[in-house]
Amino acid sequence: MNVIKKLLAVSAISGLVVVSGFASDDELVKKGEKIFNTNTQGNCLACHAVNGKAIDGPGSMGPILQSLSAWPDEALYAKIYDPNTTNPISTMPAFGKNGWLSDDEIKAVIAYLKTIN
């Protein structure tokens, strides 16, 4: 009987940890979306439209963002931090290298970008 109680307690605690992880992921996605859409922060929508998402005033200078959920986090980070490392003729600013976005802000944008299919 004690074993069952312990297993139930561990299951309940594990469930809380998983739910807490999802909540923080949701918060990170929301933070990333705000940075993406805010002209005083990332302002990504100035150049990018997003596949499957209604965005007010997307630009057309950059590519339409799609299928980013399949991209590795490291590749997205590199593109945001300094896009010229993988594409020397990119017109996209180096948001991380130039200090416009912090490491945490870039990770939040990545969390949002990973929701794009």
Short mmCIF file of N, CA and C in Angstrom, two decimals:
data_model
loop_
_atom_site.label_atom_id
_atom_site.label_comp_id
_atom_site.label_asym_id
_atom_site.label_seq_id
_atom_site.Cartn_x
_atom_site.Cartn_y
_atom_site.Cartn_z
N MET A 1 0.82 -1.20 0.00
CA MET A 1 0.00 0.00 0.00
C MET A 1 0.86 1.26 0.00
N ASN A 2 1.93 1.27 0.81
CA ASN A 2 2.83 2.42 0.85
C ASN A 2 3.50 2.65 -0.48
N VAL A 3 3.82 1.55 -1.17
CA VAL A 3 4.46 1.67 -2.49
C VAL A 3 3.52 2.37 -3.46
N ILE A 4 2.25 2.01 -3.41
CA ILE A 4 1.26 2.63 -4.31
C ILE A 4 1.12 4.11 -3.99
N LYS A 5 1.06 4.45 -2.70
CA LYS A 5 0.97 5.86 -2.31
C LYS A 5 2.19 6.65 -2.80
N LYS A 6 3.36 6.05 -2.66
CA LYS A 6 4.58 6.72 -3.10
C LYS A 6 4.57 6.90 -4.62
N LEU A 7 4.14 5.87 -5.34
CA LEU A 7 4.06 5.97 -6.80
C LEU A 7 3.07 7.07 -7.23
N LEU A 8 1.95 7.13 -6.54
CA LEU A 8 0.96 8.18 -6.85
C LEU A 8 1.52 9.56 -6.55
N ALA A 9 2.22 9.70 -5.45
CA ALA A 9 2.82 10.99 -5.10
C ALA A 9 3.86 11.39 -6.14
N VAL A 10 4.72 10.46 -6.52
CA VAL A 10 5.74 10.74 -7.54
C VAL A 10 5.08 11.11 -8.86
N SER A 11 4.02 10.39 -9.24
CA SER A 11 3.30 10.69 -10.48
C SER A 11 2.70 12.09 -10.44
N ALA A 12 2.11 12.44 -9.31
CA ALA A 12 1.51 13.77 -9.18
C ALA A 12 2.57 14.86 -9.28
N ILE A 13 3.68 14.66 -8.61
CA ILE A 13 4.76 15.66 -8.66
C ILE A 13 5.33 15.75 -10.07
N SER A 14 5.52 14.61 -10.72
CA SER A 14 6.03 14.61 -12.10
C SER A 14 5.07 15.35 -13.02
N GLY A 15 3.77 15.13 -12.81
CA GLY A 15 2.78 15.83 -13.62
C GLY A 15 2.84 17.33 -13.44
N LEU A 16 3.07 17.76 -12.20
CA LEU A 16 3.19 19.19 -11.93
C LEU A 16 4.42 19.78 -12.61
N VAL A 17 5.51 19.04 -12.58
CA VAL A 17 6.74 19.51 -13.21
C VAL A 17 6.53 19.66 -14.71
N VAL A 18 5.87 18.66 -15.32
CA VAL A 18 5.61 18.73 -16.76
C VAL A 18 4.70 19.90 -17.08
N VAL A 19 3.62 20.07 -16.32
CA VAL A 19 2.71 21.19 -16.56
C VAL A 19 3.43 22.51 -16.37
N SER A 20 4.28 22.61 -15.36
CA SER A 20 5.04 23.84 -15.14
C SER A 20 5.95 24.12 -16.33
N GLY A 21 6.55 23.07 -16.88
CA GLY A 21 7.40 23.24 -18.06
C GLY A 21 6.62 23.78 -19.23
N PHE A 22 5.40 23.25 -19.43
CA PHE A 22 4.57 23.75 -20.52
C PHE A 22 4.18 25.20 -20.30
N ALA A 23 3.87 25.55 -19.07
CA ALA A 23 3.48 26.93 -18.78
C ALA A 23 4.63 27.87 -19.09
N SER A 24 5.83 27.50 -18.69
CA SER A 24 6.95 28.39 -18.96
C SER A 24 7.25 28.44 -20.45
N ASP A 25 7.03 27.33 -21.17
CA ASP A 25 7.20 27.34 -22.62
C ASP A 25 6.20 28.29 -23.27
N ASP A 26 4.96 28.26 -22.79
CA ASP A 26 3.95 29.19 -23.31
C ASP A 26 4.35 30.63 -23.07
N GLU A 27 4.87 30.90 -21.89
CA GLU A 27 5.31 32.26 -21.57
C GLU A 27 6.46 32.68 -22.45
N LEU A 28 7.38 31.76 -22.72
CA LEU A 28 8.52 32.05 -23.57
C LEU A 28 8.06 32.32 -25.01
N VAL A 29 7.11 31.53 -25.49
CA VAL A 29 6.56 31.74 -26.84
C VAL A 29 5.89 33.12 -26.92
N LYS A 30 5.11 33.48 -25.92
CA LYS A 30 4.44 34.78 -25.91
C LYS A 30 5.46 35.92 -25.89
N LYS A 31 6.51 35.75 -25.10
CA LYS A 31 7.57 36.78 -25.06
C LYS A 31 8.23 36.90 -26.43
N GLY A 32 8.51 35.76 -27.05
CA GLY A 32 9.13 35.77 -28.38
C GLY A 32 8.23 36.40 -29.43
N GLU A 33 6.94 36.11 -29.35
CA GLU A 33 5.99 36.70 -30.30
C GLU A 33 5.94 38.22 -30.14
N LYS A 34 5.99 38.67 -28.89
CA LYS A 34 5.98 40.12 -28.64
C LYS A 34 7.23 40.77 -29.23
N ILE A 35 8.39 40.15 -29.01
CA ILE A 35 9.63 40.69 -29.57
C ILE A 35 9.55 40.70 -31.10
N PHE A 36 9.05 39.62 -31.68
CA PHE A 36 8.91 39.49 -33.13
C PHE A 36 8.06 40.63 -33.70
N ASN A 37 6.99 40.97 -33.01
CA ASN A 37 6.01 41.94 -33.52
C ASN A 37 6.23 43.38 -33.08
N THR A 38 7.15 43.64 -32.17
CA THR A 38 7.33 44.97 -31.61
C THR A 38 8.45 45.71 -32.33
N ASN A 39 8.12 46.89 -32.85
CA ASN A 39 9.11 47.62 -33.67
C ASN A 39 10.28 48.18 -32.88
N THR A 40 10.18 48.25 -31.56
CA THR A 40 11.32 48.72 -30.77
C THR A 40 12.16 47.57 -30.23
N GLN A 41 11.80 46.34 -30.61
CA GLN A 41 12.57 45.18 -30.16
C GLN A 41 13.08 44.45 -31.40
N GLY A 42 12.57 43.25 -31.67
CA GLY A 42 13.02 42.48 -32.83
C GLY A 42 12.54 43.05 -34.14
N ASN A 43 11.27 43.46 -34.15
CA ASN A 43 10.66 44.04 -35.35
C ASN A 43 10.81 43.13 -36.57
N CYS A 44 10.74 41.84 -36.35
CA CYS A 44 10.91 40.87 -37.44
C CYS A 44 9.84 41.03 -38.52
N LEU A 45 8.64 41.40 -38.09
CA LEU A 45 7.55 41.52 -39.05
C LEU A 45 7.76 42.67 -40.04
N ALA A 46 8.71 43.53 -39.79
CA ALA A 46 9.02 44.59 -40.75
C ALA A 46 9.53 44.00 -42.06
N CYS A 47 10.15 42.82 -41.98
CA CYS A 47 10.71 42.19 -43.18
C CYS A 47 10.09 40.83 -43.51
N HIS A 48 9.48 40.18 -42.52
CA HIS A 48 9.02 38.80 -42.72
C HIS A 48 7.52 38.66 -42.53
N ALA A 49 6.88 37.95 -43.47
CA ALA A 49 5.53 37.43 -43.27
C ALA A 49 5.69 36.04 -42.65
N VAL A 50 4.63 35.55 -42.03
CA VAL A 50 4.70 34.26 -41.36
C VAL A 50 3.62 33.35 -41.92
N ASN A 51 4.03 32.18 -42.37
CA ASN A 51 3.11 31.20 -42.92
C ASN A 51 2.07 30.81 -41.88
N GLY A 52 0.80 30.96 -42.23
CA GLY A 52 -0.28 30.50 -41.37
C GLY A 52 -0.62 31.39 -40.21
N LYS A 53 -0.04 32.58 -40.10
CA LYS A 53 -0.36 33.48 -38.99
C LYS A 53 -0.75 34.84 -39.54
N ALA A 54 -1.81 35.39 -39.00
CA ALA A 54 -2.26 36.71 -39.40
C ALA A 54 -1.44 37.75 -38.64
N ILE A 55 -0.63 38.50 -39.37
CA ILE A 55 0.21 39.52 -38.77
C ILE A 55 -0.14 40.84 -39.43
N ASP A 56 -0.27 41.87 -38.63
CA ASP A 56 -0.61 43.19 -39.14
C ASP A 56 0.64 43.84 -39.72
N GLY A 57 0.68 43.98 -41.04
CA GLY A 57 1.75 44.73 -41.70
C GLY A 57 3.05 44.01 -41.93
N PRO A 58 3.03 42.70 -42.31
CA PRO A 58 4.32 42.05 -42.54
C PRO A 58 5.03 42.64 -43.75
N GLY A 59 6.32 42.66 -43.68
CA GLY A 59 7.13 43.16 -44.78
C GLY A 59 7.37 42.08 -45.81
N SER A 60 8.03 42.46 -46.87
CA SER A 60 8.31 41.50 -47.94
C SER A 60 9.80 41.48 -48.30
N MET A 61 10.63 42.16 -47.52
CA MET A 61 12.05 42.20 -47.82
C MET A 61 12.71 40.84 -47.56
N GLY A 62 12.31 40.19 -46.46
CA GLY A 62 12.87 38.89 -46.12
C GLY A 62 11.94 37.78 -46.58
N PRO A 63 12.40 36.54 -46.47
CA PRO A 63 11.56 35.42 -46.90
C PRO A 63 10.36 35.22 -45.98
N ILE A 64 9.31 34.61 -46.52
CA ILE A 64 8.17 34.21 -45.69
C ILE A 64 8.67 33.11 -44.77
N LEU A 65 8.42 33.24 -43.49
CA LEU A 65 8.89 32.26 -42.53
C LEU A 65 7.91 31.08 -42.50
N GLN A 66 8.43 29.90 -42.78
CA GLN A 66 7.60 28.70 -42.78
C GLN A 66 8.44 27.48 -42.43
N SER A 67 7.79 26.47 -41.91
CA SER A 67 8.42 25.20 -41.54
C SER A 67 9.57 25.36 -40.53
N LEU A 68 9.53 26.41 -39.73
CA LEU A 68 10.62 26.63 -38.77
C LEU A 68 10.56 25.67 -37.59
N SER A 69 9.43 25.01 -37.39
CA SER A 69 9.35 24.03 -36.31
C SER A 69 10.31 22.87 -36.55
N ALA A 70 10.71 22.67 -37.79
CA ALA A 70 11.63 21.58 -38.14
C ALA A 70 13.10 21.99 -38.04
N TRP A 71 13.37 23.27 -37.89
CA TRP A 71 14.76 23.75 -37.83
C TRP A 71 15.35 23.46 -36.45
N PRO A 72 16.62 23.10 -36.39
CA PRO A 72 17.28 22.97 -35.08
C PRO A 72 17.40 24.34 -34.40
N ASP A 73 17.27 24.36 -33.09
CA ASP A 73 17.37 25.61 -32.33
C ASP A 73 18.69 26.33 -32.61
N GLU A 74 19.76 25.55 -32.72
CA GLU A 74 21.09 26.15 -32.94
C GLU A 74 21.15 26.90 -34.26
N ALA A 75 20.51 26.37 -35.30
CA ALA A 75 20.51 27.03 -36.61
C ALA A 75 19.71 28.33 -36.55
N LEU A 76 18.57 28.31 -35.87
CA LEU A 76 17.78 29.53 -35.73
C LEU A 76 18.55 30.57 -34.91
N TYR A 77 19.20 30.10 -33.84
CA TYR A 77 19.98 31.03 -33.02
C TYR A 77 21.07 31.70 -33.86
N ALA A 78 21.78 30.91 -34.65
CA ALA A 78 22.87 31.46 -35.49
C ALA A 78 22.33 32.48 -36.48
N LYS A 79 21.15 32.20 -37.07
CA LYS A 79 20.55 33.13 -38.04
C LYS A 79 20.19 34.45 -37.39
N ILE A 80 19.71 34.41 -36.16
CA ILE A 80 19.31 35.64 -35.46
C ILE A 80 20.53 36.36 -34.90
N TYR A 81 21.44 35.61 -34.31
CA TYR A 81 22.61 36.22 -33.68
C TYR A 81 23.46 36.95 -34.72
N ASP A 82 23.79 36.26 -35.82
CA ASP A 82 24.58 36.87 -36.89
C ASP A 82 24.32 36.11 -38.19
N PRO A 83 23.34 36.55 -38.97
CA PRO A 83 22.98 35.84 -40.19
C PRO A 83 24.10 35.81 -41.23
N ASN A 84 25.05 36.70 -41.12
CA ASN A 84 26.13 36.75 -42.10
C ASN A 84 27.10 35.57 -41.98
N THR A 85 27.06 34.84 -40.88
CA THR A 85 27.95 33.69 -40.74
C THR A 85 27.54 32.56 -41.68
N THR A 86 26.24 32.45 -41.98
CA THR A 86 25.77 31.41 -42.89
C THR A 86 25.40 31.96 -44.26
N ASN A 87 25.20 33.28 -44.34
CA ASN A 87 24.84 33.91 -45.61
C ASN A 87 25.51 35.29 -45.66
N PRO A 88 26.70 35.36 -46.23
CA PRO A 88 27.47 36.61 -46.21
C PRO A 88 26.79 37.80 -46.90
N ILE A 89 25.79 37.55 -47.73
CA ILE A 89 25.11 38.66 -48.42
C ILE A 89 23.73 38.97 -47.81
N SER A 90 23.47 38.41 -46.62
CA SER A 90 22.19 38.65 -45.95
C SER A 90 22.04 40.12 -45.60
N THR A 91 20.82 40.63 -45.78
CA THR A 91 20.53 42.00 -45.36
C THR A 91 19.92 42.04 -43.96
N MET A 92 19.71 40.87 -43.38
CA MET A 92 19.15 40.81 -42.03
C MET A 92 20.20 41.29 -41.03
N PRO A 93 19.81 42.17 -40.11
CA PRO A 93 20.75 42.64 -39.09
C PRO A 93 21.19 41.51 -38.16
N ALA A 94 22.36 41.65 -37.60
CA ALA A 94 22.88 40.70 -36.60
C ALA A 94 22.37 41.12 -35.23
N PHE A 95 21.19 40.65 -34.87
CA PHE A 95 20.53 41.11 -33.65
C PHE A 95 21.31 40.80 -32.39
N GLY A 96 21.96 39.64 -32.34
CA GLY A 96 22.74 39.28 -31.16
C GLY A 96 24.11 39.92 -31.17
N LYS A 97 24.79 39.81 -32.29
CA LYS A 97 26.15 40.34 -32.40
C LYS A 97 26.18 41.85 -32.15
N ASN A 98 25.16 42.54 -32.61
CA ASN A 98 25.08 43.99 -32.43
C ASN A 98 24.52 44.39 -31.06
N GLY A 99 24.10 43.40 -30.26
CA GLY A 99 23.60 43.70 -28.91
C GLY A 99 22.17 44.21 -28.88
N TRP A 100 21.43 44.06 -29.97
CA TRP A 100 20.05 44.53 -29.99
C TRP A 100 19.11 43.60 -29.25
N LEU A 101 19.44 42.30 -29.25
CA LEU A 101 18.67 41.32 -28.49
C LEU A 101 19.63 40.54 -27.60
N SER A 102 19.20 40.30 -26.36
CA SER A 102 20.00 39.51 -25.43
C SER A 102 19.87 38.02 -25.77
N ASP A 103 20.69 37.22 -25.13
CA ASP A 103 20.62 35.77 -25.30
C ASP A 103 19.22 35.25 -24.97
N ASP A 104 18.65 35.72 -23.86
CA ASP A 104 17.31 35.28 -23.45
C ASP A 104 16.24 35.73 -24.44
N GLU A 105 16.39 36.92 -24.99
CA GLU A 105 15.41 37.41 -25.97
C GLU A 105 15.50 36.60 -27.26
N ILE A 106 16.70 36.26 -27.68
CA ILE A 106 16.85 35.43 -28.89
C ILE A 106 16.21 34.07 -28.65
N LYS A 107 16.42 33.49 -27.48
CA LYS A 107 15.81 32.20 -27.17
C LYS A 107 14.29 32.28 -27.15
N ALA A 108 13.75 33.40 -26.69
CA ALA A 108 12.30 33.60 -26.72
C ALA A 108 11.79 33.68 -28.15
N VAL A 109 12.50 34.41 -29.00
CA VAL A 109 12.11 34.50 -30.41
C VAL A 109 12.15 33.11 -31.05
N ILE A 110 13.16 32.33 -30.72
CA ILE A 110 13.26 30.96 -31.25
C ILE A 110 12.06 30.13 -30.81
N ALA A 111 11.66 30.25 -29.54
CA ALA A 111 10.49 29.52 -29.05
C ALA A 111 9.26 29.88 -29.87
N TYR A 112 9.11 31.16 -30.21
CA TYR A 112 7.99 31.58 -31.05
C TYR A 112 8.16 31.04 -32.47
N LEU A 113 9.35 31.16 -33.04
CA LEU A 113 9.58 30.69 -34.40
C LEU A 113 9.31 29.19 -34.54
N LYS A 114 9.57 28.44 -33.50
CA LYS A 114 9.32 26.99 -33.54
C LYS A 114 7.84 26.65 -33.62
N THR A 115 6.95 27.63 -33.42
CA THR A 115 5.51 27.39 -33.56
C THR A 115 5.06 27.57 -35.00
N ILE A 116 5.97 27.99 -35.87
CA ILE A 116 5.62 28.26 -37.27
C ILE A 116 5.84 27.00 -38.11
N ASN A 117 4.78 26.55 -38.74
CA ASN A 117 4.86 25.36 -39.60
C ASN A 117 4.88 25.72 -41.07
#
